[in-house]
């Protein structure tokens, strides 16, 4: 079976929202083994920062139990007030804690109900009662000693504790009967259940709701072998009780010449298995391994159902199951992935953390999960059933520009609908217009990318940079031609068809100048500067736009004004004044110009009339004009405006994650979208009837722009006339 890779999915149907962070701010109370520096005087020790090594969350009590690599077991109580919350010390092992489980208080068949069990690198297992306090620590009920290696995982069921270790064994510990009147149970070693060919790395026990199903235990080792163990009741009625006599039997059927016992499945991983989860209701077994892959097995047929390779270049490090949606949540060092078991594909992925992620657990809130790194636990909520989709496999830095070609005639003479995006990760990405998968990545290494457009006739992305340079890219070779004239950052670019034969590039930036470039490249010509002029002297230009109907260039920037220029004579035709903050974006709808500003408003202007030739002309002496209308609906600076030509509506995006769809003629908001991330740019895909939005958090989002009959107009966000 070929392995799937995560780029083969298209866009996400889930989003990840940060809820809370719990930093591990502890001073080590005891040194780790080996902290004494060799060659130094006695008592001189290395400075060690405690790190999380194992966690377990008990949702019934909202308690998070954390094992520390110094051997300490600590508790975080989510029920405590913010001022009282702290990592409460429960007790310590002599070595790093490697596994933690807490048994529900309400359990009637579990001998260790209400206790916390920990395994450690010191080869011991400890049972803790966290209800009582003895001086500075809680009660250690019992210490189980028998393993000769690190205890790697624990399972508790009925009167039995099962433990695995790097000594290659799985051991059973049984509660002694006749202690019902005593406060705590007492566990004694019963047997070595199985000795595997490698270190036993993980175990998973689960039972379905089917009558007569007492569950199944699966265990995996460092040699990628998986064994299957079933509990059987050998006395009394076929009902599991605490006093039931249980036998655990190996029931695997796959023969392997390297294994002394039959295996549950044939070996398919190339390296050690790190995580294993048995999904009883789904009838599936999921494994993660250091070969950077996930395998999903059919537990009934003992066969491989699916194989998935992590394309981020590292192994998966954590696994959790959402039984309601039949999904898996997978961690790698920096990302959180959502895998749909019904369709066998990824439906979401996001880079969550700069620090390596170690584990994931299900939290108490609906759709909330805790992600564990070495120094913190962060709580994230997974939002499903979104009214937008997330483009996956994209930028690793803020998305600063999105460009939709929208049917322009390309180099081959056919219409082009591709999408391009630019990010602060200094890449330009070319996207397939049908599947929205990344087709090509261009990487800039010399300066920060600040602007992006596309020259369709030459099949060339064009980028502006913070060093004042402009680069014309070759998509085939990944090479570029440098253009240099601006003395400061290039902030905006626009292609303009100024005549039937000439399509020119207009650029502007922090130097307040507009430059005109011929970017055609051929045997007899190379890209070169044609003209330049100071459009906003002493100020910074933030946005530029070409009006093809009137052959005009429109500029705006930090001086709060909007200026209109002849695209052939480069003369100023008019100046629009009314904003009280920098103008960040522009859009055209016929004879109307819309501008968005950091004053959180959108203003509507009338352009100067056009001559019969189609070029704008000024019939009166140059004077400043006032806005025809002011739209107020945003509460943060505007980052993009686009006109939807089929409907005549306008979409606007602001830095607070708000996307509004306007009927600007009626001064009404038709639809609102709200997102947790900060929006940075906006584009419209006309053929797909959707909006593309880039964010500061590295995402590219796809919003549908249909306006249904249920979308009631909202007029409280507009002002007419301007006040």
XYZ file of C-alpha atoms in Angstrom, residues 199 201-202 220-226 258 266-275 287-295 297 313-315:
34
model
C 12.253 -2.361 24.542
C 7.747 1.397 24.293
C 3.966 1.769 24.644
C 4.594 -2.315 20.793
C 8.363 -2.455 21.070
C 11.424 -0.764 19.620
C 11.702 -3.468 16.951
C 8.284 -2.416 15.528
C 6.559 -5.598 16.774
C 2.984 -5.373 18.105
C 12.260 -12.634 14.765
C 3.011 -8.039 10.454
C 5.836 -5.558 10.982
C 5.401 -2.546 8.714
C 7.364 0.211 10.454
C 11.058 0.594 9.682
C 11.921 1.987 13.109
C 10.807 1.944 16.713
C 7.117 2.521 17.479
C 6.732 5.492 19.836
C 2.941 5.685 20.288
C 0.738 3.529 15.621
C 3.326 6.306 15.305
C 6.969 5.520 14.701
C 10.355 7.145 14.297
C 10.254 6.426 10.555
C 8.122 9.632 10.364
C 4.961 7.676 9.633
C 1.582 6.700 11.014
C -0.013 3.314 10.382
C -4.531 -1.179 11.255
C 10.371 16.041 7.943
C 10.088 14.623 11.445
C 8.214 11.956 13.387
